[in-house]
mmCIF file of C-alpha atoms in Angstrom:
data_model
loop_
_atom_site.group_PDB
_atom_site.id
_atom_site.type_symbol
_atom_site.label_atom_id
_atom_site.label_comp_id
_atom_site.label_asym_id
_atom_site.label_seq_id
_atom_site.Cartn_x
_atom_site.Cartn_y
_atom_site.Cartn_z
ATOM 1 C CA MET F 1 -39.230 -7.741 -1.644
ATOM 2 C CA ALA F 2 -39.582 -8.639 -5.320
ATOM 3 C CA ALA F 3 -36.513 -6.548 -6.079
ATOM 4 C CA ASP F 4 -34.569 -8.414 -3.394
ATOM 5 C CA GLN F 5 -35.539 -11.765 -4.881
ATOM 6 C CA ASN F 6 -34.503 -10.642 -8.362
ATOM 7 C CA ILE F 7 -31.088 -9.569 -7.140
ATOM 8 C CA PHE F 8 -30.388 -12.841 -5.440
ATOM 9 C CA GLU F 9 -31.785 -14.957 -8.238
ATOM 10 C CA THR F 10 -29.170 -13.295 -10.417
ATOM 11 C CA THR F 11 -26.129 -13.124 -8.175
ATOM 12 C CA GLY F 12 -26.864 -15.879 -5.715
ATOM 13 C CA ALA F 13 -26.547 -15.614 -1.959
ATOM 14 C CA ARG F 14 -23.339 -17.639 -1.967
ATOM 15 C CA GLY F 15 -21.740 -15.431 -4.578
ATOM 16 C CA PHE F 16 -22.801 -12.384 -2.623
ATOM 17 C CA ALA F 17 -21.145 -13.723 0.533
ATOM 18 C CA LEU F 18 -17.916 -14.170 -1.445
ATOM 19 C CA TRP F 19 -18.271 -10.637 -2.760
ATOM 20 C CA GLU F 20 -18.523 -9.377 0.826
ATOM 21 C CA ILE F 21 -15.284 -11.174 1.701
ATOM 22 C CA VAL F 22 -13.492 -9.811 -1.367
ATOM 23 C CA SER F 23 -14.678 -6.303 -0.531
ATOM 24 C CA VAL F 24 -13.349 -6.413 3.042
ATOM 25 C CA MET F 25 -10.135 -8.039 1.847
ATOM 26 C CA THR F 26 -9.730 -5.293 -0.765
ATOM 27 C CA SER F 27 -10.010 -2.634 1.928
ATOM 28 C CA CYS F 28 -7.243 -4.343 3.945
ATOM 29 C CA LEU F 29 -5.016 -4.639 0.872
ATOM 30 C CA LEU F 30 -5.660 -0.984 0.016
ATOM 31 C CA VAL F 31 -4.394 0.074 3.437
ATOM 32 C CA GLU F 32 -1.389 -2.260 3.320
ATOM 33 C CA TRP F 33 -0.297 -1.603 -0.256
ATOM 34 C CA VAL F 34 -1.859 1.536 -1.731
ATOM 35 C CA VAL F 35 -2.233 3.951 1.178
ATOM 36 C CA PHE F 36 1.223 3.262 2.633
ATOM 37 C CA SER F 37 2.900 3.545 -0.759
ATOM 38 C CA PHE F 38 1.048 6.659 -1.932
ATOM 39 C CA ALA F 39 0.170 8.569 1.209
ATOM 40 C CA GLY F 40 2.954 7.412 3.540
ATOM 41 C CA LYS F 41 1.972 7.662 7.166
ATOM 42 C CA SER F 42 -1.139 9.759 6.574
ATOM 43 C CA LYS F 43 -3.576 8.313 9.084
ATOM 44 C CA LEU F 44 -6.476 10.275 7.628
ATOM 45 C CA VAL F 45 -6.201 8.671 4.181
ATOM 46 C CA GLY F 46 -5.600 5.248 5.730
ATOM 47 C CA ALA F 47 -8.732 5.620 7.809
ATOM 48 C CA VAL F 48 -10.991 5.793 4.735
ATOM 49 C CA PRO F 49 -10.813 2.093 3.712
ATOM 50 C CA VAL F 50 -10.810 1.008 7.369
ATOM 51 C CA VAL F 51 -13.939 3.007 8.191
ATOM 52 C CA LEU F 52 -15.637 1.814 4.996
ATOM 53 C CA ALA F 53 -14.852 -1.831 5.738
ATOM 54 C CA LEU F 54 -15.939 -1.595 9.376
ATOM 55 C CA GLY F 55 -19.101 0.280 8.458
ATOM 56 C CA PHE F 56 -19.941 -2.316 5.856
ATOM 57 C CA MET F 57 -19.272 -5.241 8.205
ATOM 58 C CA PHE F 58 -21.432 -3.746 10.968
ATOM 59 C CA TYR F 59 -24.249 -3.055 8.524
ATOM 60 C CA SER F 60 -23.968 -6.540 7.053
ATOM 61 C CA HIS F 61 -24.281 -8.090 10.525
ATOM 62 C CA ARG F 62 -27.343 -5.979 11.204
ATOM 63 C CA GLU F 63 -28.989 -6.788 7.879
ATOM 64 C CA ARG F 64 -28.407 -10.500 8.388
ATOM 65 C CA GLY F 65 -29.683 -10.420 11.941
ATOM 66 C CA GLU F 66 -26.360 -11.384 13.541
ATOM 67 C CA THR F 67 -25.832 -10.410 17.178
ATOM 68 C CA LEU F 68 -22.615 -9.802 19.132
ATOM 69 C CA ARG F 69 -23.171 -13.144 20.811
ATOM 70 C CA SER F 70 -23.659 -15.061 17.572
ATOM 71 C CA ILE F 71 -20.535 -13.425 16.105
ATOM 72 C CA GLY F 72 -18.478 -14.610 19.068
ATOM 73 C CA PHE F 73 -18.240 -11.657 21.453
ATOM 74 C CA THR F 74 -19.423 -13.797 24.315
ATOM 75 C CA THR F 75 -18.165 -15.734 27.295
ATOM 76 C CA ASP F 76 -19.987 -18.804 25.980
ATOM 77 C CA ASN F 77 -17.586 -21.409 24.659
ATOM 78 C CA PHE F 78 -14.594 -19.491 26.062
ATOM 79 C CA LEU F 79 -13.166 -22.389 28.037
ATOM 80 C CA GLY F 80 -14.086 -24.879 25.326
ATOM 81 C CA ALA F 81 -12.337 -22.784 22.692
ATOM 82 C CA CYS F 82 -9.314 -22.302 24.986
ATOM 83 C CA ARG F 83 -9.083 -26.057 25.433
ATOM 84 C CA LEU F 84 -9.064 -26.555 21.656
ATOM 85 C CA LEU F 85 -6.445 -23.818 21.215
ATOM 86 C CA LEU F 86 -4.112 -24.920 24.006
ATOM 87 C CA LEU F 87 -2.225 -27.575 22.042
ATOM 88 C CA PRO F 88 -1.694 -25.644 18.759
ATOM 89 C CA THR F 89 -0.728 -22.447 20.624
ATOM 90 C CA THR F 90 1.767 -24.335 22.802
ATOM 91 C CA LEU F 91 3.119 -25.994 19.672
ATOM 92 C CA LEU F 92 3.645 -22.606 18.050
ATOM 93 C CA ILE F 93 5.490 -21.307 21.123
ATOM 94 C CA LEU F 94 7.775 -24.348 20.992
ATOM 95 C CA ILE F 95 8.418 -23.916 17.263
ATOM 96 C CA ALA F 96 9.188 -20.206 17.799
ATOM 97 C CA ALA F 97 11.545 -21.086 20.650
ATOM 98 C CA ILE F 98 13.353 -23.669 18.501
ATOM 99 C CA VAL F 99 13.653 -21.285 15.542
ATOM 100 C CA GLY F 100 14.926 -18.551 17.887
ATOM 101 C CA TRP F 101 17.417 -20.967 19.478
ATOM 102 C CA PHE F 102 18.877 -22.073 16.137
ATOM 103 C CA ALA F 103 18.993 -18.495 14.853
ATOM 104 C CA ASN F 104 20.955 -17.556 18.010
ATOM 105 C CA HIS F 105 18.409 -14.954 18.911
ATOM 106 C CA SER F 106 18.611 -14.035 22.581
ATOM 107 C CA LEU F 107 15.431 -13.123 24.400
ATOM 108 C CA SER F 108 15.129 -9.387 24.393
ATOM 109 C CA VAL F 109 12.725 -6.927 25.900
ATOM 110 C CA ALA F 110 13.507 -4.450 23.133
ATOM 111 C CA PRO F 111 10.460 -5.444 21.068
ATOM 112 C CA TRP F 112 8.263 -4.554 24.029
ATOM 113 C CA ARG F 113 7.376 -1.225 22.649
ATOM 114 C CA ASN F 114 4.069 0.491 23.321
ATOM 115 C CA ARG F 115 2.366 -1.107 20.377
ATOM 116 C CA TYR F 116 2.834 -4.563 21.862
ATOM 117 C CA LEU F 117 0.825 -3.484 24.891
ATOM 118 C CA LEU F 118 -2.120 -2.955 22.559
ATOM 119 C CA LEU F 119 -1.607 -6.352 20.966
ATOM 120 C CA PRO F 120 -4.561 -8.077 22.680
ATOM 121 C CA LEU F 121 -6.923 -5.443 21.260
ATOM 122 C CA TRP F 122 -5.287 -5.639 17.844
ATOM 123 C CA ALA F 123 -5.563 -9.431 17.956
ATOM 124 C CA LEU F 124 -9.239 -9.205 18.892
ATOM 125 C CA PHE F 125 -9.853 -6.806 16.006
ATOM 126 C CA GLN F 126 -8.100 -9.130 13.554
ATOM 127 C CA GLN F 127 -9.972 -12.172 14.847
ATOM 128 C CA TYR F 128 -13.262 -10.328 14.543
ATOM 129 C CA ALA F 129 -12.546 -9.459 10.898
ATOM 130 C CA LEU F 130 -11.111 -12.881 10.093
ATOM 131 C CA ASN F 131 -13.550 -15.138 11.851
ATOM 132 C CA GLY F 132 -16.431 -12.947 13.034
ATOM 133 C CA PHE F 133 -16.925 -11.762 9.485
ATOM 134 C CA ILE F 134 -14.869 -13.576 6.830
ATOM 135 C CA ASN F 135 -15.253 -17.066 8.310
ATOM 136 C CA ARG F 136 -19.017 -16.604 8.693
ATOM 137 C CA ARG F 137 -19.376 -15.427 5.089
ATOM 138 C CA ALA F 138 -17.063 -18.212 3.899
ATOM 139 C CA GLN F 139 -19.362 -20.718 5.576
ATOM 140 C CA LEU F 140 -22.267 -19.207 3.647
ATOM 141 C CA ALA F 141 -20.406 -19.446 0.362
ATOM 142 C CA LEU F 142 -18.560 -22.731 0.756
ATOM 143 C CA GLY F 143 -20.310 -24.443 3.651
ATOM 144 C CA LYS F 144 -18.988 -25.383 7.061
ATOM 145 C CA GLY F 145 -15.832 -27.517 7.048
ATOM 146 C CA ALA F 146 -12.517 -27.980 5.287
ATOM 147 C CA LYS F 147 -13.223 -25.795 2.243
ATOM 148 C CA SER F 148 -14.200 -22.681 4.180
ATOM 149 C CA ILE F 149 -11.428 -23.234 6.767
ATOM 150 C CA LEU F 150 -8.823 -23.467 4.011
ATOM 151 C CA PHE F 151 -10.309 -20.404 2.316
ATOM 152 C CA VAL F 152 -10.124 -18.319 5.523
ATOM 153 C CA ALA F 153 -6.522 -19.434 6.112
ATOM 154 C CA ILE F 154 -5.535 -18.467 2.552
ATOM 155 C CA VAL F 155 -7.146 -15.043 2.982
ATOM 156 C CA PHE F 156 -5.248 -14.501 6.243
ATOM 157 C CA GLY F 157 -1.982 -15.614 4.634
ATOM 158 C CA VAL F 158 -2.459 -13.339 1.615
ATOM 159 C CA LEU F 159 -3.069 -10.359 3.895
ATOM 160 C CA HIS F 160 0.391 -10.911 5.417
ATOM 161 C CA LEU F 161 2.273 -10.945 2.112
ATOM 162 C CA PRO F 162 4.967 -10.276 1.014
ATOM 163 C CA ASN F 163 6.506 -11.319 4.355
ATOM 164 C CA PRO F 164 7.115 -15.014 3.522
ATOM 165 C CA LEU F 165 7.579 -16.387 7.054
ATOM 166 C CA LEU F 166 4.756 -14.346 8.541
ATOM 167 C CA ALA F 167 2.415 -15.237 5.655
ATOM 168 C CA THR F 168 3.168 -18.940 6.173
ATOM 169 C CA LEU F 169 2.654 -18.711 9.923
ATOM 170 C CA SER F 170 -0.534 -16.682 9.389
ATOM 171 C CA PHE F 171 -1.818 -19.334 7.019
ATOM 172 C CA LEU F 172 -1.158 -22.034 9.633
ATOM 173 C CA GLY F 173 -2.646 -19.906 12.408
ATOM 174 C CA GLY F 174 -5.603 -19.143 10.163
ATOM 175 C CA LEU F 175 -6.248 -22.869 9.698
ATOM 176 C CA VAL F 176 -6.290 -23.443 13.457
ATOM 177 C CA TRP F 177 -8.331 -20.367 14.377
ATOM 178 C CA ALA F 178 -10.892 -20.880 11.592
ATOM 179 C CA ALA F 179 -11.355 -24.549 12.551
ATOM 180 C CA VAL F 180 -11.748 -23.705 16.242
ATOM 181 C CA TYR F 181 -14.186 -20.875 15.453
ATOM 182 C CA GLN F 182 -16.404 -23.199 13.456
ATOM 183 C CA ARG F 183 -16.560 -25.582 16.417
ATOM 184 C CA LYS F 184 -16.581 -23.059 19.280
ATOM 185 C CA PRO F 185 -17.246 -19.518 18.062
ATOM 186 C CA ASN F 186 -15.533 -17.384 20.709
ATOM 187 C CA LEU F 187 -13.459 -14.408 19.579
ATOM 188 C CA PHE F 188 -11.902 -13.696 22.998
ATOM 189 C CA ALA F 189 -10.265 -17.119 23.131
ATOM 190 C CA LEU F 190 -8.997 -16.719 19.559
ATOM 191 C CA ALA F 191 -7.641 -13.240 20.356
ATOM 192 C CA LEU F 192 -5.847 -14.607 23.421
ATOM 193 C CA SER F 193 -4.193 -17.330 21.335
ATOM 194 C CA HIS F 194 -3.375 -14.790 18.607
ATOM 195 C CA ALA F 195 -1.844 -12.290 21.059
ATOM 196 C CA ILE F 196 0.244 -14.959 22.818
ATOM 197 C CA SER F 197 1.464 -16.285 19.462
ATOM 198 C CA SER F 198 2.385 -12.798 18.204
ATOM 199 C CA VAL F 199 4.236 -11.839 21.396
ATOM 200 C CA THR F 200 6.090 -15.158 21.349
ATOM 201 C CA LEU F 201 7.147 -14.627 17.740
ATOM 202 C CA ALA F 202 8.216 -11.045 18.432
ATOM 203 C CA LEU F 203 10.262 -12.082 21.474
ATOM 204 C CA LEU F 204 11.780 -15.361 20.387
ATOM 205 C CA VAL F 205 12.258 -15.065 16.632
ATOM 206 C CA SER F 206 14.801 -12.625 15.282
ATOM 207 C CA PRO F 207 13.229 -9.445 13.826
ATOM 208 C CA ARG F 208 15.504 -10.077 10.835
ATOM 209 C CA LEU F 209 13.605 -13.277 9.999
ATOM 210 C CA LEU F 210 10.174 -11.734 10.473
ATOM 211 C CA ASN F 211 11.169 -8.240 9.320
ATOM 212 C CA SER F 212 9.585 -6.868 12.521
ATOM 213 C CA LEU F 213 6.186 -8.341 11.523
ATOM 214 C CA ARG F 214 5.906 -5.854 8.645
ATOM 215 C CA VAL F 215 3.458 -6.595 5.830
ATOM 216 C CA GLY F 216 2.370 -4.951 2.589
ATOM 217 C CA PHE F 217 4.357 -2.021 1.238
ATOM 218 C CA LYS F 218 5.960 -1.399 4.654
ATOM 219 C CA TYR F 219 7.733 -4.755 4.322
ATOM 220 C CA PHE F 220 10.174 -3.148 1.882
ATOM 221 C CA GLY F 221 10.707 0.005 3.938
ATOM 222 C CA MET T 1 -28.592 -25.403 3.331
ATOM 223 C CA THR T 2 -28.016 -25.734 7.066
ATOM 224 C CA ARG T 3 -30.045 -23.754 9.572
ATOM 225 C CA PHE T 4 -27.074 -21.344 9.948
ATOM 226 C CA GLU T 5 -26.901 -20.722 6.228
ATOM 227 C CA THR T 6 -30.664 -20.331 5.832
ATOM 228 C CA ALA T 7 -30.792 -17.795 8.629
ATOM 229 C CA MET T 8 -27.834 -15.885 7.203
ATOM 230 C CA ALA T 9 -28.648 -15.919 3.501
ATOM 231 C CA LYS T 10 -30.991 -12.978 3.565
ATOM 232 C CA PRO T 11 -29.007 -9.953 2.428
ATOM 233 C CA SER T 12 -31.166 -7.058 1.313
ATOM 234 C CA ALA T 13 -30.959 -4.804 -1.719
ATOM 235 C CA ARG T 14 -29.665 -2.108 0.654
ATOM 236 C CA LEU T 15 -26.663 -4.291 1.477
ATOM 237 C CA VAL T 16 -25.954 -4.749 -2.234
ATOM 238 C CA ASN T 17 -26.176 -0.994 -2.755
ATOM 239 C CA LEU T 18 -23.864 -0.400 0.186
ATOM 240 C CA LEU T 19 -21.334 -2.831 -1.244
ATOM 241 C CA ILE T 20 -21.460 -1.098 -4.622
ATOM 242 C CA GLY T 21 -21.158 2.314 -2.933
ATOM 243 C CA LYS T 22 -18.171 1.134 -0.898
ATOM 244 C CA SER T 23 -16.446 -0.104 -4.052
ATOM 245 C CA ILE T 24 -17.082 3.192 -5.827
ATOM 246 C CA ILE T 25 -15.743 5.275 -2.921
ATOM 247 C CA GLU T 26 -12.621 3.113 -2.686
ATOM 248 C CA THR T 27 -12.046 3.425 -6.422
ATOM 249 C CA VAL T 28 -12.355 7.201 -6.187
ATOM 250 C CA VAL T 29 -9.974 7.303 -3.190
ATOM 251 C CA VAL T 30 -7.367 5.207 -5.014
ATOM 252 C CA GLY T 31 -7.753 7.322 -8.161
ATOM 253 C CA ALA T 32 -7.440 10.561 -6.177
ATOM 254 C CA LEU T 33 -4.365 9.216 -4.379
ATOM 255 C CA ALA T 34 -2.766 8.250 -7.695
ATOM 256 C CA VAL T 35 -3.408 11.690 -9.227
ATOM 257 C CA PHE T 36 -2.265 13.509 -6.058
ATOM 258 C CA THR T 37 0.912 11.442 -5.901
ATOM 259 C CA PHE T 38 1.694 11.972 -9.585
ATOM 260 C CA MET T 39 1.119 15.717 -9.250
ATOM 261 C CA SER T 40 3.392 15.835 -6.186
ATOM 262 C CA VAL T 41 6.197 13.809 -7.742
ATOM 263 C CA PHE T 42 5.952 15.183 -11.294
ATOM 264 C CA PRO T 43 4.266 18.602 -11.081
ATOM 265 C CA PRO T 44 3.110 19.780 -14.512
ATOM 266 C CA THR T 45 4.211 23.331 -13.701
ATOM 267 C CA PHE T 46 7.780 23.190 -15.031
ATOM 268 C CA HIS T 47 8.513 24.878 -18.338
ATOM 269 C CA GLY T 48 11.750 25.296 -20.172
ATOM 270 C CA TRP T 49 13.679 25.416 -23.370
ATOM 271 C CA GLY T 50 17.054 24.096 -24.442
ATOM 272 C CA GLU T 51 19.337 24.553 -27.421
ATOM 273 C CA VAL T 52 22.748 23.573 -28.654
ATOM 274 C CA THR T 53 25.459 26.229 -28.447
ATOM 275 C CA SER T 54 29.001 25.991 -29.770
ATOM 276 C CA THR T 55 30.247 24.688 -26.402
ATOM 277 C CA GLY T 56 27.298 22.923 -24.821
ATOM 278 C CA ILE T 57 23.609 23.016 -23.994
ATOM 279 C CA SER T 58 21.927 26.146 -22.691
ATOM 280 C CA GLY T 59 18.368 27.154 -21.996
ATOM 281 C CA TRP T 60 16.029 28.206 -19.257
ATOM 282 C CA ALA T 61 13.695 26.615 -16.710
ATOM 283 C CA VAL T 62 10.759 28.051 -14.751
ATOM 284 C CA ASN T 63 8.370 26.622 -12.202
ATOM 285 C CA ASP T 64 4.960 28.284 -12.653
ATOM 286 C CA ALA T 65 3.973 27.208 -9.146
ATOM 287 C CA ALA T 66 6.959 29.084 -7.686
ATOM 288 C CA PRO T 67 8.108 31.700 -10.239
ATOM 289 C CA ASP T 68 10.813 33.092 -7.940
ATOM 290 C CA GLU T 69 12.411 29.679 -7.411
ATOM 291 C CA ARG T 70 15.762 28.938 -9.081
ATOM 292 C CA ILE T 71 15.321 25.433 -10.386
ATOM 293 C CA GLU T 72 17.946 22.718 -10.096
ATOM 294 C CA VAL T 73 18.620 21.105 -13.499
ATOM 295 C CA GLN T 74 20.696 18.108 -14.560
ATOM 296 C CA LEU T 75 22.184 17.290 -17.948
ATOM 297 C CA PHE T 76 22.431 13.734 -19.271
ATOM 298 C CA VAL T 77 24.154 12.929 -22.555
ATOM 299 C CA ASP T 78 23.453 9.540 -24.135
ATOM 300 C CA GLY T 79 21.889 8.480 -20.821
ATOM 301 C CA ASN T 80 24.939 9.368 -18.734
ATOM 302 C CA PHE T 81 24.992 12.080 -16.088
ATOM 303 C CA VAL T 82 27.107 15.027 -17.191
ATOM 304 C CA GLY T 83 26.397 17.853 -14.789
ATOM 305 C CA GLN T 84 24.089 19.649 -12.425
ATOM 306 C CA GLY T 85 23.417 23.316 -11.859
ATOM 307 C CA LYS T 86 20.915 25.969 -10.938
ATOM 308 C CA ALA T 87 18.908 27.748 -13.600
ATOM 309 C CA ASP T 88 19.848 31.185 -12.239
ATOM 310 C CA GLN T 89 21.666 32.848 -15.107
ATOM 311 C CA HIS T 90 20.550 36.031 -16.807
ATOM 312 C CA ARG T 91 18.027 35.410 -19.597
ATOM 313 C CA PRO T 92 16.120 38.624 -20.334
ATOM 314 C CA ASP T 93 14.267 36.932 -23.210
ATOM 315 C CA VAL T 94 12.467 34.640 -20.719
ATOM 316 C CA SER T 95 10.856 37.480 -18.788
ATOM 317 C CA ALA T 96 10.311 39.468 -21.999
ATOM 318 C CA ALA T 97 8.315 36.555 -23.401
ATOM 319 C CA GLY T 98 6.225 36.400 -20.234
ATOM 320 C CA TRP T 99 7.471 33.016 -19.015
ATOM 321 C CA ALA T 100 8.777 34.493 -15.752
ATOM 322 C CA GLN T 101 8.580 37.721 -13.760
ATOM 323 C CA ASP T 102 12.346 38.122 -13.566
ATOM 324 C CA ALA T 103 15.152 37.358 -15.967
ATOM 325 C CA TRP T 104 17.257 34.983 -13.838
ATOM 326 C CA HIS T 105 16.204 31.515 -15.021
ATOM 327 C CA GLY T 106 18.923 30.498 -17.486
ATOM 328 C CA TYR T 107 21.296 27.553 -17.439
ATOM 329 C CA ASP T 108 24.393 26.716 -19.448
ATOM 330 C CA PHE T 109 26.195 23.370 -19.519
ATOM 331 C CA THR T 110 29.534 22.810 -21.193
ATOM 332 C CA ILE T 111 29.914 19.419 -22.827
ATOM 333 C CA PRO T 112 33.088 17.728 -21.487
ATOM 334 C CA SER T 113 35.919 17.179 -23.922
ATOM 335 C CA GLN T 114 35.967 13.386 -23.518
ATOM 336 C CA LEU T 115 32.608 13.235 -25.343
ATOM 337 C CA ARG T 116 33.984 15.054 -28.345
ATOM 338 C CA THR T 117 34.048 12.344 -30.990
ATOM 339 C CA SER T 118 33.663 13.687 -34.476
ATOM 340 C CA GLY T 119 30.684 12.588 -36.559
ATOM 341 C CA GLN T 120 28.769 10.716 -33.872
ATOM 342 C CA ILE T 121 25.262 11.934 -33.043
ATOM 343 C CA HIS T 122 24.617 12.422 -29.331
ATOM 344 C CA GLU T 123 21.415 12.990 -27.428
ATOM 345 C CA ALA T 124 21.189 15.476 -24.559
ATOM 346 C CA ARG T 125 18.375 15.543 -22.026
ATOM 347 C CA VAL T 126 17.881 18.276 -19.463
ATOM 348 C CA TYR T 127 15.928 17.284 -16.363
ATOM 349 C CA VAL T 128 14.397 19.283 -13.567
ATOM 350 C CA LEU T 129 15.410 17.967 -10.149
ATOM 351 C CA HIS T 130 12.341 18.143 -7.962
ATOM 352 C CA GLY T 131 12.086 17.209 -4.283
ATOM 353 C CA ASN T 132 8.976 16.799 -2.181
ATOM 354 C CA GLU T 133 8.316 19.037 0.810
ATOM 355 C CA ASN T 134 10.079 16.954 3.445
ATOM 356 C CA GLY T 135 12.931 16.001 1.124
ATOM 357 C CA ILE T 136 12.374 12.262 1.376
ATOM 358 C CA ARG T 137 11.996 11.773 -2.368
ATOM 359 C CA LYS T 138 13.543 13.489 -5.345
ATOM 360 C CA SER T 139 12.498 13.011 -8.949
ATOM 361 C CA LEU T 140 13.833 13.950 -12.364
ATOM 362 C CA GLN T 141 11.456 15.374 -14.922
ATOM 363 C CA LEU T 142 12.441 15.836 -18.551
ATOM 364 C CA LEU T 143 12.370 19.467 -19.613
ATOM 365 C CA GLY T 144 11.116 19.624 -23.185
ATOM 366 C CA ASP T 145 12.281 17.051 -25.726
ATOM 367 C CA PRO T 146 15.673 15.389 -26.146
ATOM 368 C CA ILE T 147 18.235 17.514 -28.029
ATOM 369 C CA SER T 148 20.373 15.916 -30.728
ATOM 370 C CA PHE T 149 23.812 17.275 -31.483
ATOM 371 C CA THR T 150 27.089 16.331 -33.044
ATOM 372 C CA PHE T 151 30.641 17.665 -32.977
ATOM 373 C CA ASN T 152 32.201 19.563 -35.831
ATOM 374 C CA GLU T 153 35.777 18.818 -36.827
ATOM 375 C CA ASP T 154 36.946 21.960 -35.007
ATOM 376 C CA GLY T 155 35.467 20.640 -31.748
ATOM 377 C CA THR T 156 32.436 22.910 -31.634
ATOM 378 C CA LEU T 157 28.907 21.538 -31.290
ATOM 379 C CA ALA T 158 26.274 21.580 -33.969
ATOM 380 C CA GLY T 159 22.616 20.800 -33.658
ATOM 381 C CA THR T 160 19.294 21.928 -34.967
ATOM 382 C CA SER T 161 17.016 20.504 -32.324
ATOM 383 C CA ARG T 162 15.053 23.120 -30.418
ATOM 384 C CA THR T 163 12.499 22.211 -27.793
ATOM 385 C CA GLU T 164 9.860 24.106 -25.874
ATOM 386 C CA HIS T 165 7.564 22.706 -23.235
#
């Protein structure tokens, strides 16, 4: 107990929360930039940072006494969160439709490859990492409100670099999702909005503009 | 602090240790990846030797990791590509010296006549052309040191540089 107090007198609980965010972010960047550039498509090497990050996040939740429900894996707040997300998600669909219209991109089912069928799960995973973990730690470090929301959005944008359009859209989406999570913490509603937004972008905006949603080192490939 | 923050701000020493451990493992993974990639792209198993002859650059090249392999080599003079060939010519001195099991690891490049300007010092570099297993990437690795040479008035080459690697 005394050792615990010493550690946090030195580093500070807020600083430690930031360190947790940086650590998880580093794992994501390692997969996006280092593993893909050095090890190519080796899933085994790529799994190392992912497993480490997930293991750490799960352990952190346990150590801090967070439950699935408190993180947002719950039906509580689902409708409330959906209500808050309805307008911004509709707005995004309209913007994507307008961009697609002006870029003369015809609606195509070609992007409907197998991976898009897994999009809801992928969106839920991303929302868990972004809001279920990073947003909660950002609130510890920076407090609830504008600062932590902006911080979460910047993190989400950075993770989608160097794809300029996707990073910008991710930043904007991050602002909305982080703000909604702080008011109504429900990851299923966020994942639904995320999946709808991603499918809309993939269908309506030319893959040339979004470079097929590629990020990190793969963006150049 | 709000009630949320107070309830959450209780990380243990174990969590700190886990975070440090995670960072160390990731550092080791990145370091191992970097070394593995470097070794794959630029294997340190190539050896060779080059010298100036009266007509060009000749020498030998061996890959210790695959002693039976006939290595592809490229010649650059003053930074410009001059030629490519296989190091598969007869060089009994290479096997006699123990560098290879057989004597067929020599190469010989003739310097093209358009480079023959009297008095000017040129620099030749012989590179090993190495491809990875699936042939997606190919790299050039300098064999030994650069070789300096010049042309005599009769058109033959002269140089004293001798490299071994």
